[in-house]
Amino acid sequence: MAHTFTVTFDGFPEPVRVPSGSLLSDAVRLAGIELQQPCGGQGRCGRCAVLVQSGAVRRRSSLRLSAEDVAAGYALACQTVIEGDLQVHVPPQEKIERRLTTDRTAVEVSPPADYDPATVQPLRRYTLTLSPPSMDDQTDDWARLQTALRQQAGLSEVKVSLPVLRRIGQALRDGDWTVTVTLDMKTWDCPGCPAALIDIQPGVIPAGDPLWGVAIDIGTTTVTLWLVDLITGKVQAQASEYNQQINRGEDVISRIIYASKSPENGEEMQRLVLDTIHDVLKRACGRVGIQPEQVMKAVIAGNSTMMHLLLGIPAASIRLSPFVTAVNHVPTLSASEVGLGIHPNATVDCLPGVASYVGADITAGVYASGMETAQGITLFLDVGTNGETVLGTRDWLVTCACSAGPAFEGAGVRYGMRATRGAIEEVWINAETAEPTYRVIGGVKPSGICGSGLISLLAEMFMTGVIDKAGHYNTHLNTPRIREGEHGLEYVVAWADETYCGRDIAITHVDVDNLLRAKAAIYAGFTVMSESVGVPLDAVEQVLIGGSFGKYINVEKAVQIGLLPDMPWERFQFLGNTSVKGAYFALLDQRARQRIHEIAARMTYIELSADNSFYDAFMSAMFLPHTDYRRFPTIAAALEETTKNLSRPGS
Amino acid sequence: MAHTFTVTFDGFPEPVRVPSGSLLSDAVRLAGIELQQPCGGQGRCGRCAVLVQSGAVRRRSSLRLSAEDVAAGYALACQTVIEGDLQVHVPPQEKIERRLTTDRTAVEVSPPADYDPATVQPLRRYTLTLSPPSMDDQTDDWARLQTALRQQAGLSEVKVSLPVLRRIGQALRDGDWTVTVTLDMKTWDCPGCPAALIDIQPGVIPAGDPLWGVAIDIGTTTVTLWLVDLITGKVQAQASEYNQQINRGEDVISRIIYASKSPENGEEMQRLVLDTIHDVLKRACGRVGIQPEQVMKAVIAGNSTMMHLLLGIPAASIRLSPFVTAVNHVPTLSASEVGLGIHPNATVDCLPGVASYVGADITAGVYASGMETAQGITLFLDVGTNGETVLGTRDWLVTCACSAGPAFEGAGVRYGMRATRGAIEEVWINAETAEPTYRVIGGVKPSGICGSGLISLLAEMFMTGVIDKAGHYNTHLNTPRIREGEHGLEYVVAWADETYCGRDIAITHVDVDNLLRAKAAIYAGFTVMSESVGVPLDAVEQVLIGGSFGKYINVEKAVQIGLLPDMPWERFQFLGNTSVKGAYFALLDQRARQRIHEIAARMTYIELSADNSFYDAFMSAMFLPHTDYRRFPTIAAALEETTKNLSRPGS
């Protein structure tokens, strides 16, 4: 017979009962306490540590906890088995403060100057006046409406779904046989297919009244939504929110692991992203004073994992060799099928992906970046966990992804964090004293270091000799900041008394190694790809950087660490969220939708893990900036200059 | 402030609380007591009488209750307002006993001798073997499956729904890259449209294994289902059940009234018919040892009201001038959309209707009867509430419906009942003594008279002079059976001591009048229609009678009362349930489905209520058998013979 144990949480009056063998994280969840598990419950991130005040537990792993922490009773909730009645304290976790898009911080977006909804917009609205039925004409309502659609809108064939069919009779009578209908022509992928009747309203809707659609980008970290009036093509509201799935895994791999544990977990992940979308949807709709049900179409971009999790499609095969998705080209769906809280009959169009790690965010991004029409060679980079890269011109496109890992997003780094309030976002190190200065988001005491801060810190440490080209600490420097810590050598960026957390914020040699791996993977990715198609990197005429993280990267520092190639800065361009922008164009114009389809179809995917040269390139890039200094002439020159200065008499 | 009252039901320990102004029927429902309301709560049928033992009520109507009943405390639950705390007794209602199709009583049905599923069956099953993915071929699962469908099944375009898409990955891996897929080609109405992938199973399913489909007839009274193996075309099980909607209204008009009262009522009606279908489905599936989810397609026939109520489409316009349906040609739907508990992706194909009172049961019936290919003129009759009639040849078809009312189904007749155990189904009257003998279904004491019994009784009363040609009782006959009752003159068929209910079973002059109206409406219907197309009745070469009620009609008696035309008996044929048979053919063969579509499209509907000559024809037919004896020469001769015999000396 299975025992059950009682777990009481500090500050929560009701204890919970769990069967023996349960994990502490099960009990936390049962108690309804929110606890982030950025690594998806793999015991790797150390974020779910809780304090066991009394009672018996068995720790499977205490990775990332110090010996003192364990002695004090800290345990990783996801790795600790309950073996008796417990009293537990859950410490507050990092609070996410918003540094996300609102209308005030939104980018200015304009529809194409020649936007003509009558020719390119697949959503159409018609006001129809029908002859009422009589004893001489007992035609049924639906056939009567079809006749009007044929005669007044020129539509010979129209499909209808059951929910709309149920409403036709009442709408016709309420409108005294005048109704306004909304149709989705769906012509881009099926020119001969019938249009779909998605809404019917009694009476007349003035032709200029907005017709609403949304473009959505589901990022691993952030969900962004643009609310668009399809009549004018204008973006009327923008909203972003952290993807609520974050608490179940910081990167896509962790999320796949979490979602694949049980059908319930998969459903939970689907619900979490839908909840996030509904949050931003409500906020955007609130700003223009409409109800979400008035939105008649959604175009969605996002990486392949996000797309699978949104649709409740098992994603396990994405992370297992040979790394295939269940689907790249998702058929058009209805909002009610997807569970998306816009008009239930609205079409939900998920943009196509190319491979497990090159998703619709990239195909949409390539379209939005304009590279697919450029004559010269373009390198398109998404500097994130998956390091998606596209190289090409209007004539050809190749793409690859490298598992850079989430180090630049703050995970896998001891004091790494997302780019929110309290994050160190830029660091400068005095070359003579090795003393740092730093800038913190929000101007408060620091809690950790975000991606741009890590790039900056790594570059400064390297350029000032705190670390050498292999990432090893220089223990000969006369500074207390380089020291032997719990996890080996580390550099202290902020002393405990300066910090919010009251502990020293340091970067360890393990962190440096993780960052080197991440940048090496990305750099190796695009170099191997460019070599495999015979295009030398210096033939690249422009480097376009997508993704919202990209916006905050300092090109100089990124080149110094060898993350970005060494080329004139004017060739770099930061495009921001190209994924939502691509979705927006696809929402406006069926030709854009068709182009994104073609981009996905014609992009050649290169699997780096199958490429023998990738490992060599990766190992060569594991140095700062690279084993081959000739690839980074500017950095080589700068280092020489620094060395000269430092060797100057009197210093 | 609204008062609430307490209602206690005899034999139910828990009283219920209802707000003042509630009807007794509300309280009955709240208490969870099943109480039939055949007229839909209009206070017309008198079936929902309950005994108010104590407490204050206000009767809006006591129609069909005798003065004694009212004095004793009886009240119509649907017409009585609760005005105080009550003690109520609900008397047991007529119990329905089954005289419905089971496999033992089922008709023998065979698929067409040349049935070839490979050419005419739209449902197809294929076993596909895919090349597994590898690092050299990372095609996504769905694209990989599409390639196999193209190469191994010759299907260049296939649609997939989200629920199937979710299952593809697992099925492919469970089957080690061999799967069996089921597709619906849907070719009959959309030759260029892609096939729909409706199921995927890992591994091989032997080609001869059954592929299941169901043909369903939703009758106002009875729901019939045939479970068919689409590989052999054979009907493997048959089941019927009373439509559970009956308790909310005996005829379509009552049901529309009930369903239109509130959205909840509409949903209840939908649920009731779905519950009924699920009952028969479960029973049929149980007989062959399969789960309902293994059924991959449903074709449904039924009158227009039944179809609307099944689909949750408002039916109010059907009963209001100018009597139009919301939809005659329902688009194909999925089982999950309809809420039908077969395979959720199975196609549900609702056959097309022609008008409010000529539904898919008639179009299916016309196909099944074969009249649409007959060279000679055929009259197809459904002797029911709506009296649907079709006249035509393979070259033309006209149809009409007359609101005959449910008298022949036992409603609107004081001791009328359905053809179940205890119903008098045949009556003979001694012409000299006016004494009746009768046969009761089940050989038990009678409880009432069913449709065939009423036809028989009416004919006998007329032929023996108990009533005259106008339906008036002959008070000069020396018999105690003709007497002045509570509702005027009546003829006692069974004395109280012979009956199950312990009361005299009699037929009143009001009942006779209702029956005359019903038969006059039907007769007038087909005569007016035949005249309007210039075809005299004696040009009709065959009279086909559909509907399960038709099976029990005695032609001789039906002709004697002038319900059926006077013609040689060999021209009459009883076809049984032609509606389910038509659905069965449509399920087997897409050409049959196409023909039913064409039948619906080419059938000319004649609205009798718009035809001036109908009223005259109806009034002329309000006599037995008709004002114009020349139309019934056989009956005229028989009457003459009878009169002669009765006038014989010594009688």
PDB file of N, CA, C and O in Angstrom, chain B residues 97-99 417-426 438-448 450 500:
ATOM      1  N   GLU B  97     -43.263   0.215 -24.855  1.00  0.00           N
ATOM      2  CA  GLU B  97     -42.586  -1.080 -25.015  1.00  0.00           C
ATOM      3  C   GLU B  97     -42.106  -1.196 -26.449  1.00  0.00           C
ATOM      4  O   GLU B  97     -42.751  -0.721 -27.374  1.00  0.00           O
ATOM      5  N   ARG B  98     -41.019  -1.865 -26.603  1.00  0.00           N
ATOM      6  CA  ARG B  98     -40.390  -1.847 -27.914  1.00  0.00           C
ATOM      7  C   ARG B  98     -41.049  -2.778 -28.897  1.00  0.00           C
ATOM      8  O   ARG B  98     -41.235  -3.954 -28.632  1.00  0.00           O
ATOM      9  N   ARG B  99     -41.413  -2.232 -30.023  1.00  0.00           N
ATOM     10  CA  ARG B  99     -41.738  -3.084 -31.160  1.00  0.00           C
ATOM     11  C   ARG B  99     -40.883  -2.545 -32.281  1.00  0.00           C
ATOM     12  O   ARG B  99     -41.375  -2.076 -33.295  1.00  0.00           O
ATOM     13  N   MET B 417     -52.755   5.896 -29.269  1.00  0.00           N
ATOM     14  CA  MET B 417     -51.435   5.605 -28.713  1.00  0.00           C
ATOM     15  C   MET B 417     -50.532   5.101 -29.838  1.00  0.00           C
ATOM     16  O   MET B 417     -50.989   4.836 -30.948  1.00  0.00           O
ATOM     17  N   ARG B 418     -49.260   4.987 -29.532  1.00  0.00           N
ATOM     18  CA  ARG B 418     -48.347   4.461 -30.536  1.00  0.00           C
ATOM     19  C   ARG B 418     -48.492   2.950 -30.622  1.00  0.00           C
ATOM     20  O   ARG B 418     -49.086   2.317 -29.752  1.00  0.00           O
ATOM     21  N   ALA B 419     -47.959   2.392 -31.694  1.00  0.00           N
ATOM     22  CA  ALA B 419     -48.134   0.966 -31.968  1.00  0.00           C
ATOM     23  C   ALA B 419     -47.242   0.132 -31.061  1.00  0.00           C
ATOM     24  O   ALA B 419     -46.265  -0.466 -31.503  1.00  0.00           O
ATOM     25  N   THR B 420     -47.555   0.133 -29.781  1.00  0.00           N
ATOM     26  CA  THR B 420     -46.768  -0.638 -28.816  1.00  0.00           C
ATOM     27  C   THR B 420     -47.699  -1.614 -28.104  1.00  0.00           C
ATOM     28  O   THR B 420     -48.911  -1.636 -28.357  1.00  0.00           O
ATOM     29  N   ARG B 421     -47.133  -2.406 -27.252  1.00  0.00           N
ATOM     30  CA  ARG B 421     -47.879  -3.376 -26.450  1.00  0.00           C
ATOM     31  C   ARG B 421     -49.118  -2.742 -25.822  1.00  0.00           C
ATOM     32  O   ARG B 421     -49.053  -1.677 -25.224  1.00  0.00           O
ATOM     33  N   GLY B 422     -50.245  -3.385 -26.033  1.00  0.00           N
ATOM     34  CA  GLY B 422     -51.489  -2.867 -25.446  1.00  0.00           C
ATOM     35  C   GLY B 422     -52.314  -2.032 -26.406  1.00  0.00           C
ATOM     36  O   GLY B 422     -53.415  -1.592 -26.067  1.00  0.00           O
ATOM     37  N   ALA B 423     -51.789  -1.824 -27.610  1.00  0.00           N
ATOM     38  CA  ALA B 423     -52.540  -1.011 -28.579  1.00  0.00           C
ATOM     39  C   ALA B 423     -53.463  -1.913 -29.395  1.00  0.00           C
ATOM     40  O   ALA B 423     -53.060  -2.972 -29.885  1.00  0.00           O
ATOM     41  N   ILE B 424     -54.709  -1.491 -29.542  1.00  0.00           N
ATOM     42  CA  ILE B 424     -55.630  -2.175 -30.454  1.00  0.00           C
ATOM     43  C   ILE B 424     -55.163  -1.860 -31.865  1.00  0.00           C
ATOM     44  O   ILE B 424     -55.072  -0.686 -32.246  1.00  0.00           O
ATOM     45  N   GLU B 425     -54.802  -2.928 -32.640  1.00  0.00           N
ATOM     46  CA  GLU B 425     -54.235  -2.646 -33.962  1.00  0.00           C
ATOM     47  C   GLU B 425     -55.175  -3.036 -35.099  1.00  0.00           C
ATOM     48  O   GLU B 425     -54.923  -2.694 -36.251  1.00  0.00           O
ATOM     49  N   GLU B 426     -56.243  -3.762 -34.744  1.00  0.00           N
ATOM     50  CA  GLU B 426     -57.229  -4.083 -35.777  1.00  0.00           C
ATOM     51  C   GLU B 426     -58.591  -4.268 -35.122  1.00  0.00           C
ATOM     52  O   GLU B 426     -58.678  -4.797 -34.004  1.00  0.00           O
ATOM     53  N   TYR B 438     -61.559  -7.197 -31.561  1.00  0.00           N
ATOM     54  CA  TYR B 438     -60.326  -6.456 -31.862  1.00  0.00           C
ATOM     55  C   TYR B 438     -59.116  -7.299 -31.539  1.00  0.00           C
ATOM     56  O   TYR B 438     -59.214  -8.294 -30.802  1.00  0.00           O
ATOM     57  N   ARG B 439     -57.975  -6.913 -32.127  1.00  0.00           N
ATOM     58  CA  ARG B 439     -56.713  -7.576 -31.836  1.00  0.00           C
ATOM     59  C   ARG B 439     -55.771  -6.557 -31.193  1.00  0.00           C
ATOM     60  O   ARG B 439     -55.687  -5.409 -31.640  1.00  0.00           O
ATOM     61  N   VAL B 440     -55.111  -7.014 -30.106  1.00  0.00           N
ATOM     62  CA  VAL B 440     -54.245  -6.109 -29.343  1.00  0.00           C
ATOM     63  C   VAL B 440     -52.784  -6.540 -29.507  1.00  0.00           C
ATOM     64  O   VAL B 440     -52.486  -7.739 -29.451  1.00  0.00           O
ATOM     65  N   ILE B 441     -51.904  -5.582 -29.690  1.00  0.00           N
ATOM     66  CA  ILE B 441     -50.472  -5.909 -29.799  1.00  0.00           C
ATOM     67  C   ILE B 441     -50.005  -6.531 -28.488  1.00  0.00           C
ATOM     68  O   ILE B 441     -50.244  -5.971 -27.417  1.00  0.00           O
ATOM     69  N   GLY B 442     -49.405  -7.689 -28.569  1.00  0.00           N
ATOM     70  CA  GLY B 442     -48.934  -8.382 -27.370  1.00  0.00           C
ATOM     71  C   GLY B 442     -49.989  -9.261 -26.737  1.00  0.00           C
ATOM     72  O   GLY B 442     -49.726  -9.959 -25.757  1.00  0.00           O
ATOM     73  N   GLY B 443     -51.234  -9.210 -27.287  1.00  0.00           N
ATOM     74  CA  GLY B 443     -52.292 -10.085 -26.771  1.00  0.00           C
ATOM     75  C   GLY B 443     -52.705  -9.791 -25.341  1.00  0.00           C
ATOM     76  O   GLY B 443     -53.215 -10.664 -24.640  1.00  0.00           O
ATOM     77  N   VAL B 444     -52.494  -8.551 -24.906  1.00  0.00           N
ATOM     78  CA  VAL B 444     -52.847  -8.189 -23.524  1.00  0.00           C
ATOM     79  C   VAL B 444     -54.134  -7.370 -23.502  1.00  0.00           C
ATOM     80  O   VAL B 444     -54.758  -7.160 -24.535  1.00  0.00           O
ATOM     81  N   LYS B 445     -54.563  -6.950 -22.310  1.00  0.00           N
ATOM     82  CA  LYS B 445     -55.705  -6.043 -22.217  1.00  0.00           C
ATOM     83  C   LYS B 445     -55.350  -4.727 -22.890  1.00  0.00           C
ATOM     84  O   LYS B 445     -54.229  -4.225 -22.734  1.00  0.00           O
ATOM     85  N   PRO B 446     -56.280  -4.139 -23.642  1.00  0.00           N
ATOM     86  CA  PRO B 446     -55.924  -2.926 -24.399  1.00  0.00           C
ATOM     87  C   PRO B 446     -55.799  -1.684 -23.513  1.00  0.00           C
ATOM     88  O   PRO B 446     -56.479  -1.544 -22.510  1.00  0.00           O
ATOM     89  N   SER B 447     -54.896  -0.800 -23.948  1.00  0.00           N
ATOM     90  CA  SER B 447     -54.724   0.492 -23.287  1.00  0.00           C
ATOM     91  C   SER B 447     -55.207   1.629 -24.180  1.00  0.00           C
ATOM     92  O   SER B 447     -55.480   2.721 -23.713  1.00  0.00           O
ATOM     93  N   GLY B 448     -55.274   1.380 -25.489  1.00  0.00           N
ATOM     94  CA  GLY B 448     -55.664   2.426 -26.420  1.00  0.00           C
ATOM     95  C   GLY B 448     -55.663   1.856 -27.826  1.00  0.00           C
ATOM     96  O   GLY B 448     -55.645   0.630 -28.013  1.00  0.00           O
ATOM     97  N   CYS B 450     -53.904   2.192 -31.769  1.00  0.00           N
ATOM     98  CA  CYS B 450     -52.827   2.792 -32.558  1.00  0.00           C
ATOM     99  C   CYS B 450     -53.320   3.104 -33.965  1.00  0.00           C
ATOM    100  O   CYS B 450     -54.479   2.877 -34.301  1.00  0.00           O
ATOM    101  N   TYR B 500     -56.928  -2.435 -19.835  1.00  0.00           N
ATOM    102  CA  TYR B 500     -55.794  -2.349 -18.908  1.00  0.00           C
ATOM    103  C   TYR B 500     -55.955  -1.143 -17.989  1.00  0.00           C
ATOM    104  O   TYR B 500     -55.635  -1.191 -16.810  1.00  0.00           O
TER     105      TYR B 500
END
